[in-house]
Structures are given as C-alpha cells and as structure tokens.
PDB file of C-alpha atoms in Angstrom:
ATOM      1  CA  UNK A1113     -15.195  21.349 -48.368  1.00 52.00           C
ATOM      2  CA  UNK A1114     -16.131  22.856 -51.713  1.00 53.00           C
ATOM      3  CA  UNK A1115     -16.250  26.599 -52.369  1.00 50.00           C
ATOM      4  CA  UNK A1116     -18.642  28.210 -54.806  1.00 48.00           C
ATOM      5  CA  UNK A1117     -18.832  31.884 -53.868  1.00 45.00           C
ATOM      6  CA  UNK A1118     -21.810  33.604 -52.293  1.00 45.00           C
ATOM      7  CA  UNK A1119     -24.568  32.936 -54.796  1.00 49.00           C
ATOM      8  CA  UNK A1120     -27.682  30.822 -54.300  1.00 56.00           C
ATOM      9  CA  UNK A1121     -26.608  28.785 -57.358  1.00 75.00           C
ATOM     10  CA  UNK A1122     -24.212  26.883 -55.117  1.00 86.00           C
ATOM     11  CA  UNK A1123     -24.892  23.200 -56.034  1.00 91.00           C
ATOM     12  CA  UNK A1124     -24.395  22.232 -52.393  1.00 92.00           C
ATOM     13  CA  UNK A1125     -27.632  23.999 -51.496  1.00 94.00           C
ATOM     14  CA  UNK A1126     -29.920  21.971 -53.782  1.00 94.00           C
ATOM     15  CA  UNK A1127     -30.630  18.250 -53.397  1.00 95.00           C
ATOM     16  CA  UNK A1128     -28.988  15.891 -54.290  1.00 95.00           C
ATOM     17  CA  UNK A1129     -26.069  18.298 -53.979  1.00 95.00           C
ATOM     18  CA  UNK A1130     -22.471  18.082 -55.110  1.00 94.00           C
ATOM     19  CA  UNK A1131     -21.030  14.869 -56.476  1.00 96.00           C
ATOM     20  CA  UNK A1132     -17.622  13.878 -57.812  1.00 96.00           C
ATOM     21  CA  UNK A1133     -18.181  15.821 -61.027  1.00 95.00           C
ATOM     22  CA  UNK A1134     -18.172  19.147 -59.165  1.00 94.00           C
ATOM     23  CA  UNK A1135     -15.088  21.252 -58.591  1.00 94.00           C
ATOM     24  CA  UNK A1136     -14.507  24.263 -56.395  1.00 91.00           C
ATOM     25  CA  UNK A1137     -15.158  27.497 -58.290  1.00 89.00           C
ATOM     26  CA  UNK A1138     -11.747  29.147 -57.962  1.00 91.00           C
ATOM     27  CA  UNK A1139     -13.111  32.455 -59.213  1.00 88.00           C
ATOM     28  CA  UNK A1140     -15.717  32.460 -56.450  1.00 84.00           C
ATOM     29  CA  UNK A1141     -13.242  32.135 -53.588  1.00 87.00           C
ATOM     30  CA  UNK A1142     -12.429  34.970 -51.212  1.00 85.00           C
ATOM     31  CA  UNK A1143      -8.666  35.364 -51.062  1.00 85.00           C
ATOM     32  CA  UNK A1144      -6.462  35.210 -49.099  1.00 87.00           C
ATOM     33  CA  UNK A1145      -8.946  33.817 -46.527  1.00 82.00           C
ATOM     34  CA  UNK A1146      -9.775  30.765 -48.677  1.00 87.00           C
ATOM     35  CA  UNK A1147      -6.260  30.175 -49.975  1.00 90.00           C
ATOM     36  CA  UNK A1148      -6.207  26.724 -48.361  1.00 87.00           C
ATOM     37  CA  UNK A1149      -9.267  25.704 -50.378  1.00 89.00           C
ATOM     38  CA  UNK A1150      -7.668  27.074 -53.533  1.00 93.00           C
ATOM     39  CA  UNK A1151      -4.368  25.281 -52.907  1.00 94.00           C
ATOM     40  CA  UNK A1152      -6.106  21.921 -52.436  1.00 93.00           C
ATOM     41  CA  UNK A1153      -8.082  22.350 -55.653  1.00 95.00           C
ATOM     42  CA  UNK A1154      -5.131  23.535 -57.749  1.00 96.00           C
ATOM     43  CA  UNK A1155      -2.985  20.689 -56.421  1.00 96.00           C
ATOM     44  CA  UNK A1156      -5.569  18.086 -57.421  1.00 96.00           C
ATOM     45  CA  UNK A1157      -6.018  19.622 -60.854  1.00 96.00           C
ATOM     46  CA  UNK A1158      -2.263  19.465 -61.360  1.00 97.00           C
ATOM     47  CA  UNK A1159      -2.174  15.829 -60.241  1.00 97.00           C
ATOM     48  CA  UNK A1160      -4.782  14.842 -62.831  1.00 97.00           C
ATOM     49  CA  UNK A1161      -2.862  16.814 -65.457  1.00 97.00           C
ATOM     50  CA  UNK A1162       0.382  14.986 -64.627  1.00 97.00           C
ATOM     51  CA  UNK A1163      -1.104  11.473 -64.942  1.00 97.00           C
ATOM     52  CA  UNK A1164      -3.067  12.228 -68.098  1.00 95.00           C
ATOM     53  CA  UNK A1165      -1.906  10.045 -71.002  1.00 93.00           C
ATOM     54  CA  UNK A1166       0.491   8.160 -68.719  1.00 95.00           C
ATOM     55  CA  UNK A1167       0.592   4.704 -67.143  1.00 95.00           C
ATOM     56  CA  UNK A1168       0.294   6.184 -63.654  1.00 96.00           C
ATOM     57  CA  UNK A1169      -2.992   5.441 -61.890  1.00 96.00           C
ATOM     58  CA  UNK A1170      -4.576   8.080 -59.673  1.00 97.00           C
ATOM     59  CA  UNK A1171      -7.542   7.876 -57.308  1.00 98.00           C
ATOM     60  CA  UNK A1172      -8.573  10.837 -55.148  1.00 97.00           C
ATOM     61  CA  UNK A1173     -10.466  11.026 -51.849  1.00 97.00           C
ATOM     62  CA  UNK A1174     -12.247  14.336 -51.165  1.00 96.00           C
ATOM     63  CA  UNK A1175     -13.496  14.435 -47.546  1.00 95.00           C
ATOM     64  CA  UNK A1176     -16.142  16.684 -46.085  1.00 94.00           C
ATOM     65  CA  UNK A1177     -16.003  17.964 -42.493  1.00 94.00           C
ATOM     66  CA  UNK A1178     -13.886  15.348 -40.734  1.00 95.00           C
ATOM     67  CA  UNK A1179     -14.984  14.160 -37.286  1.00 95.00           C
ATOM     68  CA  UNK A1180     -14.008  11.281 -35.016  1.00 95.00           C
ATOM     69  CA  UNK A1181     -11.235  10.508 -32.524  1.00 93.00           C
ATOM     70  CA  UNK A1182      -7.973  12.410 -32.921  1.00 86.00           C
ATOM     71  CA  UNK A1183      -4.569  10.793 -32.445  1.00 82.00           C
ATOM     72  CA  UNK A1184      -3.243  14.122 -31.190  1.00 76.00           C
ATOM     73  CA  UNK A1185      -4.947  17.263 -29.888  1.00 68.00           C
ATOM     74  CA  UNK A1186      -1.875  19.300 -30.860  1.00 71.00           C
ATOM     75  CA  UNK A1187      -3.434  20.500 -34.087  1.00 68.00           C
ATOM     76  CA  UNK A1188      -5.241  23.526 -35.462  1.00 65.00           C
ATOM     77  CA  UNK A1189      -7.518  21.386 -37.638  1.00 71.00           C
ATOM     78  CA  UNK A1190     -10.814  23.098 -38.349  1.00 71.00           C
ATOM     79  CA  UNK A1191     -12.588  19.844 -37.541  1.00 74.00           C
ATOM     80  CA  UNK A1192     -11.103  19.812 -34.046  1.00 82.00           C
ATOM     81  CA  UNK A1193     -11.662  23.519 -33.461  1.00 84.00           C
ATOM     82  CA  UNK A1194     -15.416  23.324 -34.081  1.00 87.00           C
ATOM     83  CA  UNK A1195     -16.178  20.594 -31.563  1.00 90.00           C
ATOM     84  CA  UNK A1196     -13.656  21.988 -29.084  1.00 90.00           C
ATOM     85  CA  UNK A1197     -15.474  25.330 -29.191  1.00 90.00           C
ATOM     86  CA  UNK A1198     -18.653  23.529 -28.137  1.00 94.00           C
ATOM     87  CA  UNK A1199     -16.960  21.604 -25.332  1.00 94.00           C
ATOM     88  CA  UNK A1200     -15.217  24.741 -24.056  1.00 93.00           C
ATOM     89  CA  UNK A1201     -18.427  26.769 -24.288  1.00 93.00           C
ATOM     90  CA  UNK A1202     -16.668  29.449 -26.300  1.00 89.00           C
ATOM     91  CA  UNK A1203     -20.057  30.810 -27.358  1.00 86.00           C
ATOM     92  CA  UNK A1204     -23.204  31.070 -25.191  1.00 89.00           C
ATOM     93  CA  UNK A1205     -25.280  29.524 -27.969  1.00 95.00           C
ATOM     94  CA  UNK A1206     -24.645  27.697 -31.239  1.00 95.00           C
ATOM     95  CA  UNK A1207     -25.059  28.962 -34.826  1.00 94.00           C
ATOM     96  CA  UNK A1208     -26.969  27.007 -37.458  1.00 96.00           C
ATOM     97  CA  UNK A1209     -23.966  26.343 -39.706  1.00 95.00           C
ATOM     98  CA  UNK A1210     -24.297  23.254 -41.951  1.00 96.00           C
ATOM     99  CA  UNK A1211     -21.595  20.645 -42.561  1.00 95.00           C
ATOM    100  CA  UNK A1212     -21.497  17.492 -44.680  1.00 96.00           C
ATOM    101  CA  UNK A1213     -19.493  15.169 -42.454  1.00 96.00           C
ATOM    102  CA  UNK A1214     -17.394  12.022 -42.425  1.00 97.00           C
ATOM    103  CA  UNK A1215     -15.522  10.040 -39.772  1.00 97.00           C
ATOM    104  CA  UNK A1216     -11.716  10.201 -39.932  1.00 96.00           C
ATOM    105  CA  UNK A1217     -11.584   6.389 -39.790  1.00 97.00           C
ATOM    106  CA  UNK A1218     -13.770   6.183 -42.883  1.00 98.00           C
ATOM    107  CA  UNK A1219     -11.444   8.629 -44.634  1.00 97.00           C
ATOM    108  CA  UNK A1220      -8.502   6.363 -43.783  1.00 97.00           C
ATOM    109  CA  UNK A1221     -10.423   3.309 -44.981  1.00 98.00           C
ATOM    110  CA  UNK A1222     -11.295   5.056 -48.240  1.00 98.00           C
ATOM    111  CA  UNK A1223      -7.636   5.855 -48.904  1.00 98.00           C
ATOM    112  CA  UNK A1224      -6.808   2.175 -48.469  1.00 98.00           C
ATOM    113  CA  UNK A1225      -9.694   1.009 -50.674  1.00 98.00           C
ATOM    114  CA  UNK A1226      -8.847   3.583 -53.339  1.00 98.00           C
ATOM    115  CA  UNK A1227      -5.334   2.140 -53.456  1.00 97.00           C
ATOM    116  CA  UNK A1228      -6.319  -1.540 -53.700  1.00 97.00           C
ATOM    117  CA  UNK A1229      -9.627  -1.561 -55.595  1.00 96.00           C
ATOM    118  CA  UNK A1230      -8.884  -1.689 -59.344  1.00 94.00           C
ATOM    119  CA  UNK A1231     -12.087   0.150 -60.309  1.00 96.00           C
ATOM    120  CA  UNK A1232     -11.184   3.115 -58.078  1.00 98.00           C
ATOM    121  CA  UNK A1233      -8.382   4.214 -60.399  1.00 97.00           C
ATOM    122  CA  UNK A1234      -9.085   7.314 -62.448  1.00 97.00           C
ATOM    123  CA  UNK A1235     -11.891   8.489 -60.190  1.00 97.00           C
ATOM    124  CA  UNK A1236     -12.587  11.087 -57.537  1.00 97.00           C
ATOM    125  CA  UNK A1237     -14.355   9.869 -54.390  1.00 98.00           C
ATOM    126  CA  UNK A1238     -16.351  12.102 -52.090  1.00 97.00           C
ATOM    127  CA  UNK A1239     -16.032  11.065 -48.460  1.00 97.00           C
ATOM    128  CA  UNK A1240     -19.374  12.206 -47.064  1.00 97.00           C
ATOM    129  CA  UNK A1241     -21.423  10.068 -44.693  1.00 97.00           C
ATOM    130  CA  UNK A1242     -24.209  12.641 -44.215  1.00 96.00           C
ATOM    131  CA  UNK A1243     -25.874  13.319 -47.587  1.00 96.00           C
ATOM    132  CA  UNK A1244     -27.941  15.963 -45.783  1.00 97.00           C
ATOM    133  CA  UNK A1245     -25.813  18.301 -43.724  1.00 97.00           C
ATOM    134  CA  UNK A1246     -25.611  18.310 -39.945  1.00 97.00           C
ATOM    135  CA  UNK A1247     -25.581  21.773 -38.396  1.00 96.00           C
ATOM    136  CA  UNK A1248     -23.237  22.825 -35.630  1.00 95.00           C
ATOM    137  CA  UNK A1249     -26.320  23.220 -33.452  1.00 96.00           C
ATOM    138  CA  UNK A1250     -27.398  19.637 -34.218  1.00 97.00           C
ATOM    139  CA  UNK A1251     -23.897  18.491 -33.251  1.00 97.00           C
ATOM    140  CA  UNK A1252     -24.276  20.306 -29.926  1.00 97.00           C
ATOM    141  CA  UNK A1253     -27.602  18.563 -29.305  1.00 97.00           C
ATOM    142  CA  UNK A1254     -26.021  15.160 -30.035  1.00 97.00           C
ATOM    143  CA  UNK A1255     -23.152  15.880 -27.634  1.00 97.00           C
ATOM    144  CA  UNK A1256     -25.655  16.998 -24.990  1.00 97.00           C
ATOM    145  CA  UNK A1257     -27.619  13.754 -25.429  1.00 97.00           C
ATOM    146  CA  UNK A1258     -24.355  11.836 -25.077  1.00 96.00           C
ATOM    147  CA  UNK A1259     -23.784  13.449 -21.685  1.00 96.00           C
ATOM    148  CA  UNK A1260     -21.419  16.314 -22.546  1.00 96.00           C
ATOM    149  CA  UNK A1261     -21.934  19.739 -21.007  1.00 96.00           C
ATOM    150  CA  UNK A1262     -22.296  21.963 -24.062  1.00 97.00           C
ATOM    151  CA  UNK A1263     -24.523  24.906 -24.975  1.00 97.00           C
ATOM    152  CA  UNK A1264     -27.604  23.852 -26.950  1.00 97.00           C
ATOM    153  CA  UNK A1265     -29.388  27.140 -27.538  1.00 97.00           C
ATOM    154  CA  UNK A1266     -29.489  28.521 -31.069  1.00 96.00           C
ATOM    155  CA  UNK A1267     -27.453  31.650 -31.691  1.00 94.00           C
ATOM    156  CA  UNK A1268     -29.685  34.168 -33.542  1.00 95.00           C
ATOM    157  CA  UNK A1269     -28.600  34.956 -37.098  1.00 94.00           C
ATOM    158  CA  UNK A1270     -28.257  38.656 -36.299  1.00 94.00           C
ATOM    159  CA  UNK A1271     -25.853  37.832 -33.472  1.00 93.00           C
ATOM    160  CA  UNK A1272     -23.846  35.538 -35.754  1.00 93.00           C
ATOM    161  CA  UNK A1273     -23.500  38.330 -38.298  1.00 93.00           C
ATOM    162  CA  UNK A1274     -22.350  40.751 -35.613  1.00 93.00           C
ATOM    163  CA  UNK A1275     -19.721  38.300 -34.353  1.00 90.00           C
ATOM    164  CA  UNK A1276     -18.595  37.703 -37.947  1.00 90.00           C
ATOM    165  CA  UNK A1277     -17.542  41.344 -38.206  1.00 92.00           C
ATOM    166  CA  UNK A1278     -14.623  40.411 -35.940  1.00 90.00           C
ATOM    167  CA  UNK A1279     -14.187  36.775 -37.063  1.00 86.00           C
ATOM    168  CA  UNK A1280     -12.904  36.297 -40.616  1.00 83.00           C
ATOM    169  CA  UNK A1281     -13.516  32.539 -40.657  1.00 80.00           C
ATOM    170  CA  UNK A1282     -17.104  33.025 -39.572  1.00 85.00           C
ATOM    171  CA  UNK A1283     -17.605  35.636 -42.293  1.00 87.00           C
ATOM    172  CA  UNK A1284     -16.852  32.986 -44.898  1.00 87.00           C
ATOM    173  CA  UNK A1285     -19.684  30.800 -43.578  1.00 89.00           C
ATOM    174  CA  UNK A1286     -22.387  33.475 -43.594  1.00 92.00           C
ATOM    175  CA  UNK A1287     -23.676  32.546 -47.098  1.00 91.00           C
ATOM    176  CA  UNK A1288     -24.793  29.133 -45.777  1.00 93.00           C
ATOM    177  CA  UNK A1289     -25.977  30.265 -42.345  1.00 95.00           C
ATOM    178  CA  UNK A1290     -29.320  28.617 -41.560  1.00 95.00           C
ATOM    179  CA  UNK A1291     -29.285  26.639 -44.817  1.00 96.00           C
ATOM    180  CA  UNK A1292     -28.984  22.942 -45.628  1.00 97.00           C
ATOM    181  CA  UNK A1293     -26.141  21.516 -47.686  1.00 96.00           C
ATOM    182  CA  UNK A1294     -26.267  18.294 -49.671  1.00 97.00           C
ATOM    183  CA  UNK A1295     -23.626  15.826 -50.785  1.00 96.00           C
ATOM    184  CA  UNK A1296     -24.087  12.989 -53.264  1.00 96.00           C
ATOM    185  CA  UNK A1297     -21.044  10.731 -52.856  1.00 97.00           C
ATOM    186  CA  UNK A1298     -21.697   8.472 -55.844  1.00 97.00           C
ATOM    187  CA  UNK A1299     -18.194   7.028 -56.176  1.00 98.00           C
ATOM    188  CA  UNK A1300     -17.565   7.306 -52.456  1.00 98.00           C
ATOM    189  CA  UNK A1301     -20.631   5.248 -51.562  1.00 98.00           C
ATOM    190  CA  UNK A1302     -19.697   2.637 -54.140  1.00 98.00           C
ATOM    191  CA  UNK A1303     -16.162   2.347 -52.761  1.00 98.00           C
ATOM    192  CA  UNK A1304     -17.434   2.065 -49.169  1.00 98.00           C
ATOM    193  CA  UNK A1305     -20.340  -0.237 -49.995  1.00 97.00           C
ATOM    194  CA  UNK A1306     -22.616   2.358 -48.405  1.00 96.00           C
ATOM    195  CA  UNK A1307     -21.195   1.557 -44.957  1.00 97.00           C
ATOM    196  CA  UNK A1308     -20.281   4.631 -42.907  1.00 98.00           C
ATOM    197  CA  UNK A1309     -19.621   5.254 -39.232  1.00 98.00           C
ATOM    198  CA  UNK A1310     -22.611   6.970 -37.630  1.00 97.00           C
ATOM    199  CA  UNK A1311     -22.188  10.708 -36.970  1.00 96.00           C
ATOM    200  CA  UNK A1312     -23.273  10.272 -33.350  1.00 96.00           C
ATOM    201  CA  UNK A1313     -20.408   7.853 -32.710  1.00 97.00           C
ATOM    202  CA  UNK A1314     -17.980  10.164 -34.490  1.00 97.00           C
ATOM    203  CA  UNK A1315     -18.907  13.133 -32.313  1.00 96.00           C
ATOM    204  CA  UNK A1316     -18.965  11.214 -29.041  1.00 96.00           C
ATOM    205  CA  UNK A1317     -15.604   9.548 -29.647  1.00 95.00           C
ATOM    206  CA  UNK A1318     -14.031  12.816 -30.771  1.00 94.00           C
ATOM    207  CA  UNK A1319     -15.228  14.507 -27.593  1.00 94.00           C
ATOM    208  CA  UNK A1320     -13.730  11.680 -25.528  1.00 92.00           C
ATOM    209  CA  UNK A1321     -10.396  11.767 -27.357  1.00 85.00           C
TER     210      UNK A1321
END
C-alpha cells in the first residue's frame, strides 16, 4: 500500500490512480503507526541507490492488498486479519474501506517473472489486479455469495469514526473511508500479460484455507 497523508490530492483517489512512478510520501505518514510503510519505502530507495551505476540488476514488485490462500494461518498479516474479521463476525456490519488487491499467487509469479524477464530489470512493478478498488463491504458480499456466513450490512461512517477512536489502525484508514482508490499497474500488467487471478477466487480460496 502507498501512503500519501490525509489530503484529497492523494493520487490513489483520482483515476487512473497510482502507477510505478509514484512513491509513498514519507512526510505525509503518521508515525510510529505507519513505520512499516516507511521502512518498506526507505528500504527500496536504498536498494535503488546501491545498484545505481553498478552492474547489478534490480527489479521490484510492489503488491497491493494481498489476498488468496495462505500456507499458514499463524501470521498477523493485515491481509489475513481483514478477511478473518469478516469470517469471525468481529463487527456487526462492514465499513466501506477501499483496497486495490492482488492474489498472493500472482505476487509469487511476478517475482519469478521479474527475475527471468530481461526487460523487467531496472523497473518497479505494481502488483494490482483490481485497477478500481474493492471495498471491505464488497468483499463481504462476495464471500456471502460464495456461501460463507459473514455480515453484509454497511457500517455507517459515524460508527466507523467512533470505533476508530479506540482502534489506531482504523484511524489511519479514515481518510479513504467511503472513497474509491485506483491503481494503474503499467509495468505490472506488462509483466503479467494482463492475466490476473479473479478477486472472487482469491477471497473464496483464502476463506477456505
């Protein structure tokens, strides 16, 4: 995920959205809550700095919200936590929080392709299969249609904001509550040949895993 602060000038909120030329705005992050996002960005910047003017080739894969079957449920991954909250009915209704998504198997495939495709070197590759975001509520509806017992009512924005007073992670998502995010994976689509696993399959198989 990319971070750009709280302003409406966030490029994710205007079509066609972020592409591989965009970087997280480090000055717009809320620390220490978004330290993970900062660490990922700083690490990538350093990697590009290290290979500059060298013979070392670097290709980077930048995934969105990762879904799909997990090899192990013994993880605190944010991707797992979101769907698990739906399956466990941790909330009576579901907030309209947007995510640009990708299947974990596509992320793995992209890492392989980035390593073996000569034209991938020197590029960043967004791993986003949903150029228009899918909300957490839309995910709940998909799971319901696939036969899973999950809440499908929409959690009112006022209620979300009240819950966020006690939930730091939710506070960070308030700027995009009820909005649509966009992702334009130019290099990513080229690397994958435009072939992505459908979000419905990703959610269903994650729920079964």
